[in-house]
XYZ file of N, CA, C and O in Angstrom:
488
model
N -118.703 3.430 -17.637
C -118.496 2.382 -18.620
C -118.953 1.042 -18.041
O -118.653 0.713 -16.901
N -119.648 0.277 -18.824
C -120.174 -1.003 -18.390
C -119.103 -2.075 -18.467
O -118.363 -2.191 -19.442
N -118.997 -2.889 -17.415
C -118.055 -4.001 -17.391
C -118.669 -5.181 -18.134
O -119.703 -5.699 -17.745
N -118.045 -5.619 -19.223
C -118.582 -6.697 -20.045
C -118.026 -8.057 -19.648
O -118.328 -9.056 -20.268
N -117.210 -8.130 -18.618
C -116.606 -9.396 -18.227
C -117.641 -10.356 -17.681
O -118.476 -10.005 -16.875
N -117.552 -11.613 -18.122
C -118.429 -12.664 -17.614
C -117.741 -13.441 -16.498
O -118.401 -14.137 -15.738
N -116.424 -13.351 -16.414
C -115.661 -14.119 -15.444
C -114.904 -13.177 -14.521
O -114.273 -12.221 -14.979
N -114.956 -13.459 -13.220
C -114.272 -12.627 -12.236
C -112.769 -12.817 -12.341
O -112.279 -13.939 -12.457
N -112.074 -11.716 -12.294
C -110.617 -11.745 -12.293
C -110.124 -11.536 -10.881
O -110.688 -10.756 -10.137
N -109.057 -12.237 -10.548
C -108.428 -12.028 -9.254
C -107.008 -11.538 -9.485
O -106.318 -12.004 -10.407
N -106.612 -10.574 -8.678
C -105.241 -10.092 -8.765
C -104.329 -11.204 -8.283
O -104.535 -11.765 -7.201
N -103.339 -11.533 -9.084
C -102.425 -12.601 -8.728
C -101.111 -12.336 -9.450
O -100.985 -12.565 -10.640
N -100.158 -11.830 -8.716
C -98.875 -11.453 -9.312
C -97.836 -12.534 -9.045
O -97.528 -12.844 -7.887
N -97.316 -13.105 -10.124
C -96.262 -14.110 -10.018
C -95.505 -14.175 -11.339
O -96.005 -13.729 -12.376
N -94.315 -14.727 -11.299
C -93.543 -14.909 -12.528
C -94.227 -15.952 -13.404
O -94.796 -16.923 -12.904
N -94.166 -15.731 -14.710
C -94.792 -16.652 -15.660
C -93.957 -16.684 -16.938
O -93.000 -15.918 -17.090
N -94.337 -17.579 -17.831
C -93.710 -17.660 -19.150
C -94.816 -17.743 -20.184
O -95.825 -18.413 -19.968
N -94.608 -17.063 -21.288
C -95.516 -17.185 -22.419
C -94.687 -17.762 -23.567
O -93.562 -17.330 -23.811
N -95.247 -18.777 -24.216
C -94.524 -19.484 -25.273
C -95.292 -19.330 -26.574
O -96.484 -19.642 -26.638
N -94.625 -18.815 -27.603
C -95.208 -18.792 -28.936
C -94.083 -18.817 -29.946
O -92.959 -18.418 -29.656
N -94.372 -19.357 -31.108
C -93.367 -19.521 -32.176
C -92.110 -20.205 -31.662
O -90.997 -19.822 -31.994
N -92.290 -21.219 -30.813
C -91.184 -22.005 -30.244
C -90.197 -21.180 -29.429
O -89.049 -21.574 -29.256
N -90.617 -20.016 -28.960
C -89.780 -19.185 -28.092
C -90.496 -18.972 -26.771
O -91.719 -18.796 -26.754
N -89.721 -18.974 -25.711
C -90.282 -18.770 -24.380
C -89.860 -17.400 -23.871
O -88.684 -17.054 -23.926
N -90.830 -16.621 -23.393
C -90.574 -15.271 -22.914
C -91.019 -15.140 -21.466
O -92.153 -15.508 -21.132
N -90.147 -14.619 -20.601
C -90.566 -14.392 -19.218
C -91.504 -13.197 -19.141
O -91.385 -12.241 -19.910
N -92.450 -13.276 -18.235
C -93.383 -12.178 -18.009
C -93.860 -12.258 -16.569
O -93.444 -13.138 -15.818
N -94.730 -11.376 -16.213
C -95.328 -11.369 -14.882
C -96.829 -11.497 -15.053
O -97.426 -10.763 -15.838
N -97.420 -12.442 -14.363
C -98.862 -12.577 -14.352
C -99.420 -11.468 -13.464
O -98.936 -11.263 -12.349
N -100.402 -10.726 -13.954
C -100.987 -9.624 -13.192
C -102.328 -10.005 -12.584
O -102.610 -9.696 -11.433
N -103.177 -10.631 -13.380
C -104.441 -11.159 -12.862
C -104.867 -12.333 -13.720
O -104.333 -12.572 -14.798
N -105.825 -13.090 -13.179
C -106.232 -14.318 -13.862
C -107.703 -14.592 -13.589
O -108.254 -14.166 -12.566
N -108.334 -15.279 -14.533
C -109.715 -15.731 -14.371
C -109.801 -17.131 -14.958
O -108.817 -17.663 -15.472
N -110.984 -17.712 -14.903
C -111.185 -19.023 -15.514
C -111.122 -18.947 -17.033
O -111.001 -19.957 -17.708
N -111.182 -17.745 -17.568
C -111.282 -17.569 -19.011
C -110.093 -16.852 -19.637
O -110.056 -16.648 -20.844
N -109.112 -16.432 -18.824
C -107.978 -15.737 -19.392
C -107.077 -15.133 -18.344
O -107.220 -15.391 -17.155
N -106.146 -14.309 -18.819
C -105.161 -13.716 -17.917
C -104.659 -12.402 -18.496
O -104.791 -12.136 -19.688
N -104.054 -11.619 -17.625
C -103.389 -10.386 -18.012
C -101.946 -10.513 -17.579
O -101.667 -10.851 -16.419
N -101.018 -10.301 -18.515
C -99.595 -10.414 -18.211
C -98.887 -9.124 -18.595
O -99.421 -8.331 -19.363
N -97.682 -8.950 -18.052
C -96.870 -7.807 -18.456
C -96.345 -8.057 -19.865
O -96.149 -9.195 -20.284
N -96.105 -6.995 -20.552
C -95.544 -7.096 -21.900
C -94.033 -6.973 -21.789
O -93.518 -5.979 -21.296
N -93.322 -7.981 -22.262
C -91.862 -7.932 -22.237
C -91.358 -7.382 -23.576
O -92.063 -7.386 -24.573
N -90.124 -6.886 -23.568
C -89.543 -6.279 -24.768
C -89.482 -7.240 -25.952
O -89.613 -6.827 -27.102
N -89.300 -8.515 -25.672
C -89.173 -9.502 -26.747
C -90.527 -9.868 -27.355
O -90.584 -10.536 -28.369
N -91.615 -9.413 -26.762
C -92.951 -9.783 -27.229
C -93.283 -9.014 -28.498
O -93.525 -7.824 -28.478
N -93.302 -9.718 -29.619
C -93.565 -9.086 -30.913
C -94.810 -9.662 -31.581
O -95.042 -9.425 -32.753
N -95.574 -10.419 -30.815
C -96.757 -11.071 -31.366
C -97.863 -10.056 -31.652
O -97.811 -8.915 -31.224
N -98.849 -10.501 -32.383
C -100.014 -9.657 -32.647
C -101.252 -10.330 -32.067
O -101.207 -11.477 -31.637
N -102.382 -9.623 -32.089
C -103.606 -10.213 -31.563
C -104.012 -11.421 -32.401
O -103.587 -11.576 -33.540
N -104.819 -12.275 -31.802
C -105.290 -13.529 -32.403
C -104.185 -14.549 -32.628
O -104.365 -15.499 -33.387
N -103.040 -14.356 -31.989
C -101.943 -15.309 -32.055
C -102.097 -16.325 -30.929
O -102.409 -15.955 -29.803
N -101.888 -17.587 -31.230
C -101.958 -18.621 -30.204
C -100.645 -18.696 -29.447
O -99.567 -18.504 -30.021
N -100.750 -18.991 -28.155
C -99.580 -19.092 -27.285
C -99.918 -20.040 -26.141
O -101.041 -20.535 -26.037
N -98.940 -20.275 -25.290
C -99.139 -21.072 -24.079
C -98.658 -20.229 -22.905
O -97.566 -19.673 -22.944
N -99.481 -20.140 -21.881
C -99.121 -19.438 -20.655
C -98.860 -20.479 -19.580
O -99.677 -21.380 -19.372
N -97.717 -20.368 -18.912
C -97.351 -21.293 -17.847
C -96.894 -20.497 -16.629
O -96.160 -19.511 -16.774
N -97.313 -20.932 -15.454
C -96.785 -20.364 -14.222
C -96.891 -21.397 -13.116
O -97.718 -22.305 -13.163
N -96.009 -21.273 -12.153
C -95.979 -22.166 -11.006
C -96.538 -21.427 -9.805
O -96.186 -20.262 -9.568
N -97.408 -22.092 -9.071
C -97.961 -21.467 -7.882
C -96.843 -21.258 -6.868
O -96.021 -22.157 -6.661
N -96.786 -20.075 -6.262
C -95.709 -19.780 -5.309
C -95.642 -20.809 -4.180
O -96.671 -21.325 -3.731
N -94.442 -21.110 -3.778
C -94.151 -22.037 -2.690
C -94.714 -23.427 -2.942
O -95.149 -24.119 -2.016
N -94.726 -23.825 -4.209
C -95.175 -25.174 -4.561
C -94.515 -25.561 -5.881
O -93.803 -24.778 -6.479
N -94.799 -26.778 -6.302
C -94.331 -27.236 -7.603
C -95.497 -27.403 -8.567
O -95.366 -28.016 -9.619
N -96.641 -26.829 -8.219
C -97.840 -26.945 -9.048
C -97.759 -25.962 -10.204
O -97.659 -24.750 -9.993
N -97.791 -26.507 -11.425
C -97.741 -25.665 -12.617
C -99.126 -25.606 -13.253
O -99.795 -26.624 -13.400
N -99.523 -24.393 -13.590
C -100.766 -24.191 -14.333
C -100.367 -23.796 -15.748
O -99.545 -22.899 -15.937
N -100.945 -24.513 -16.701
C -100.614 -24.276 -18.109
C -101.912 -24.166 -18.886
O -102.803 -24.986 -18.717
N -102.022 -23.115 -19.708
C -103.213 -22.962 -20.530
C -102.829 -22.514 -21.931
O -101.881 -21.757 -22.104
N -103.552 -23.045 -22.911
C -103.392 -22.581 -24.279
C -104.263 -21.339 -24.414
O -105.439 -21.351 -24.048
N -103.659 -20.273 -24.931
C -104.337 -18.978 -24.971
C -104.242 -18.355 -26.350
O -103.449 -18.786 -27.192
N -105.064 -17.341 -26.549
C -104.996 -16.511 -27.736
C -104.797 -15.072 -27.254
O -105.449 -14.647 -26.292
N -103.918 -14.351 -27.909
C -103.686 -12.962 -27.549
C -104.916 -12.160 -27.960
O -105.265 -12.101 -29.128
N -105.584 -11.551 -26.972
C -106.808 -10.808 -27.271
C -106.554 -9.317 -27.413
O -107.248 -8.647 -28.164
N -105.585 -8.788 -26.682
C -105.225 -7.380 -26.862
C -103.801 -7.134 -26.364
O -103.309 -7.852 -25.497
N -103.164 -6.148 -26.965
C -101.800 -5.765 -26.600
C -101.800 -4.273 -26.317
O -102.220 -3.477 -27.155
N -101.354 -3.912 -25.141
C -101.228 -2.505 -24.744
C -99.752 -2.214 -24.487
O -98.907 -3.096 -24.584
N -99.454 -0.991 -24.142
C -98.069 -0.586 -23.910
C -97.376 -1.446 -22.860
O -96.254 -1.905 -23.066
N -98.059 -1.686 -21.737
C -97.417 -2.386 -20.622
C -97.972 -3.770 -20.326
O -97.459 -4.458 -19.449
N -99.036 -4.172 -20.993
C -99.615 -5.476 -20.681
C -100.256 -6.119 -21.910
O -100.514 -5.456 -22.906
N -100.507 -7.421 -21.768
C -101.089 -8.230 -22.836
C -102.246 -9.028 -22.247
O -102.098 -9.671 -21.205
N -103.401 -8.981 -22.905
C -104.560 -9.760 -22.484
C -104.605 -11.078 -23.225
O -104.410 -11.123 -24.439
N -104.836 -12.155 -22.499
C -104.866 -13.494 -23.069
C -106.210 -14.150 -22.788
O -106.730 -14.058 -21.678
N -106.769 -14.815 -23.788
C -108.026 -15.541 -23.636
C -107.729 -17.036 -23.703
O -107.117 -17.515 -24.665
N -108.146 -17.764 -22.696
C -107.898 -19.206 -22.635
C -108.827 -19.938 -23.598
O -110.026 -19.720 -23.593
N -108.258 -20.820 -24.426
C -109.117 -21.651 -25.264
C -108.930 -23.137 -24.974
O -109.680 -23.968 -25.481
N -107.966 -23.504 -24.112
C -107.841 -24.884 -23.655
C -107.017 -24.906 -22.369
O -106.007 -24.210 -22.266
N -107.477 -25.711 -21.409
C -106.728 -25.926 -20.181
C -106.978 -27.363 -19.739
O -108.119 -27.851 -19.813
N -105.935 -28.063 -19.338
C -106.098 -29.465 -18.936
C -106.777 -29.550 -17.576
O -106.878 -28.571 -16.847
N -107.242 -30.741 -17.234
C -108.037 -30.946 -16.028
C -107.249 -30.629 -14.754
O -107.792 -30.047 -13.809
N -105.968 -30.983 -14.708
C -105.169 -30.682 -13.517
C -105.007 -29.175 -13.338
O -105.149 -28.656 -12.228
N -104.711 -28.473 -14.420
C -104.528 -27.026 -14.344
C -105.820 -26.314 -13.957
O -105.805 -25.401 -13.128
N -106.955 -26.725 -14.542
C -108.219 -26.059 -14.212
C -108.607 -26.336 -12.769
O -109.180 -25.472 -12.093
N -108.279 -27.511 -12.261
C -108.565 -27.827 -10.859
C -107.803 -26.889 -9.930
O -108.369 -26.329 -8.989
N -106.518 -26.693 -10.208
C -105.708 -25.794 -9.377
C -106.123 -24.338 -9.566
O -106.162 -23.562 -8.600
N -106.452 -23.968 -10.796
C -106.894 -22.596 -11.060
C -108.221 -22.319 -10.358
O -108.408 -21.253 -9.766
N -109.125 -23.262 -10.407
C -110.413 -23.119 -9.706
C -110.177 -22.886 -8.223
O -110.783 -22.003 -7.613
N -109.289 -23.653 -7.629
C -109.000 -23.509 -6.197
C -108.371 -22.150 -5.907
O -108.722 -21.493 -4.922
N -107.463 -21.713 -6.755
C -106.828 -20.402 -6.591
C -107.878 -19.292 -6.618
O -107.887 -18.406 -5.763
N -108.767 -19.354 -7.579
C -109.812 -18.328 -7.693
C -110.795 -18.433 -6.530
O -111.211 -17.431 -5.962
N -111.110 -19.651 -6.142
C -112.017 -19.872 -5.012
C -111.470 -19.229 -3.740
O -112.202 -18.566 -3.002
N -110.184 -19.393 -3.491
C -109.575 -18.820 -2.298
C -109.543 -17.303 -2.339
O -109.640 -16.642 -1.308
N -109.408 -16.739 -3.526
C -109.308 -15.289 -3.659
C -110.655 -14.601 -3.869
O -110.788 -13.414 -3.603
N -111.626 -15.327 -4.340
C -112.930 -14.742 -4.648
C -113.846 -14.697 -3.431
O -114.605 -13.742 -3.262
N -113.767 -15.713 -2.602
C -114.569 -15.808 -1.377
C -116.076 -15.777 -1.658
O -116.846 -15.275 -0.875
N -116.478 -16.291 -2.817
C -117.901 -16.356 -3.160
C -118.138 -17.639 -3.955
O -118.020 -17.659 -5.181
N -118.466 -18.720 -3.252
C -118.636 -20.020 -3.894
C -119.726 -20.020 -4.957
O -119.579 -20.633 -6.013
N -120.807 -19.331 -4.694
C -121.922 -19.298 -5.645
C -121.497 -18.661 -6.966
O -121.810 -19.169 -8.047
N -120.773 -17.553 -6.885
C -120.281 -16.882 -8.085
C -119.321 -17.782 -8.848
O -119.403 -17.899 -10.072
N -118.433 -18.458 -8.147
C -117.477 -19.361 -8.789
C -118.199 -20.490 -9.522
O -117.885 -20.791 -10.669
N -119.194 -21.092 -8.894
C -119.920 -22.193 -9.534
C -120.708 -21.706 -10.748
O -120.801 -22.406 -11.755
N -121.241 -20.501 -10.681
C -121.945 -19.922 -11.832
C -120.967 -19.723 -12.996
O -121.286 -20.026 -14.151
N -119.767 -19.227 -12.686
C -118.761 -19.010 -13.735
C -118.280 -20.331 -14.318
O -118.049 -20.430 -15.523
N -118.116 -21.360 -13.496
C -117.737 -22.679 -14.012
C -118.808 -23.217 -14.947
O -118.500 -23.788 -15.996
N -120.068 -23.039 -14.593
C -121.163 -23.483 -15.459
C -121.132 -22.735 -16.789
O -121.345 -23.339 -17.845
N -120.846 -21.424 -16.750
C -120.751 -20.644 -17.992
C -119.582 -21.129 -18.836
O -119.688 -21.224 -20.059
N -118.459 -21.452 -18.208
C -117.282 -21.937 -18.927
C -117.589 -23.264 -19.606
O -117.275 -23.470 -20.773
N -118.228 -24.162 -18.898
C -118.594 -25.456 -19.472
C -119.574 -25.268 -20.630
O -119.436 -25.883 -21.678
N -120.528 -24.394 -20.440
C -121.514 -24.106 -21.498
C -120.824 -23.553 -22.742
O -121.132 -23.948 -23.864
N -119.859 -22.631 -22.553
C -119.129 -22.036 -23.684
C -118.332 -23.085 -24.460
O -118.257 -23.039 -25.674
N -117.729 -24.057 -23.747
C -116.901 -25.046 -24.436
C -117.738 -26.086 -25.162
O -117.268 -26.724 -26.077
N -119.003 -26.249 -24.760
C -119.863 -27.232 -25.413
C -120.491 -26.677 -26.683
O -121.057 -27.428 -27.461
N -120.423 -25.384 -26.885
C -121.017 -24.794 -28.089
C -120.070 -24.800 -29.243
O -118.955 -24.890 -29.217
C-alpha cells in the first residue's frame, strides 16, 4: 500500500485534551505532524468526521502548551485522526522544534514547512 502522507509523523505519547461543543475530553496523543495528530478515542467522544475541535497538550517537563484548531478526519475503534487547519505562531514554533528533534532530518522538515505554507496560501 502506498503511503499518501505529505508530512512526517513522529511518535509522541503524552496526555492531551480535545475540546468540541464546549466540552473538554481527556485523551492521549499518539503521534503528531505539522499537519495533524492521532489521539486515543475516549468513551465520551461522540463526534463525527468533519467536526471542528481544538487539540491542546503540554510538553512534558515544561509549561509549554501547544494548541491547534483541528478537524476530525477519521474515527476508528481506538483512535481518532485530526487534521490541523489553524495553529498560532507560538504553538507552531514549539511543534516545529519537537518534530525537528525527533525527525533528525533538517532538509525534510524545511521541505514540509514549505509545503505547509504553500497549502495555507491557497
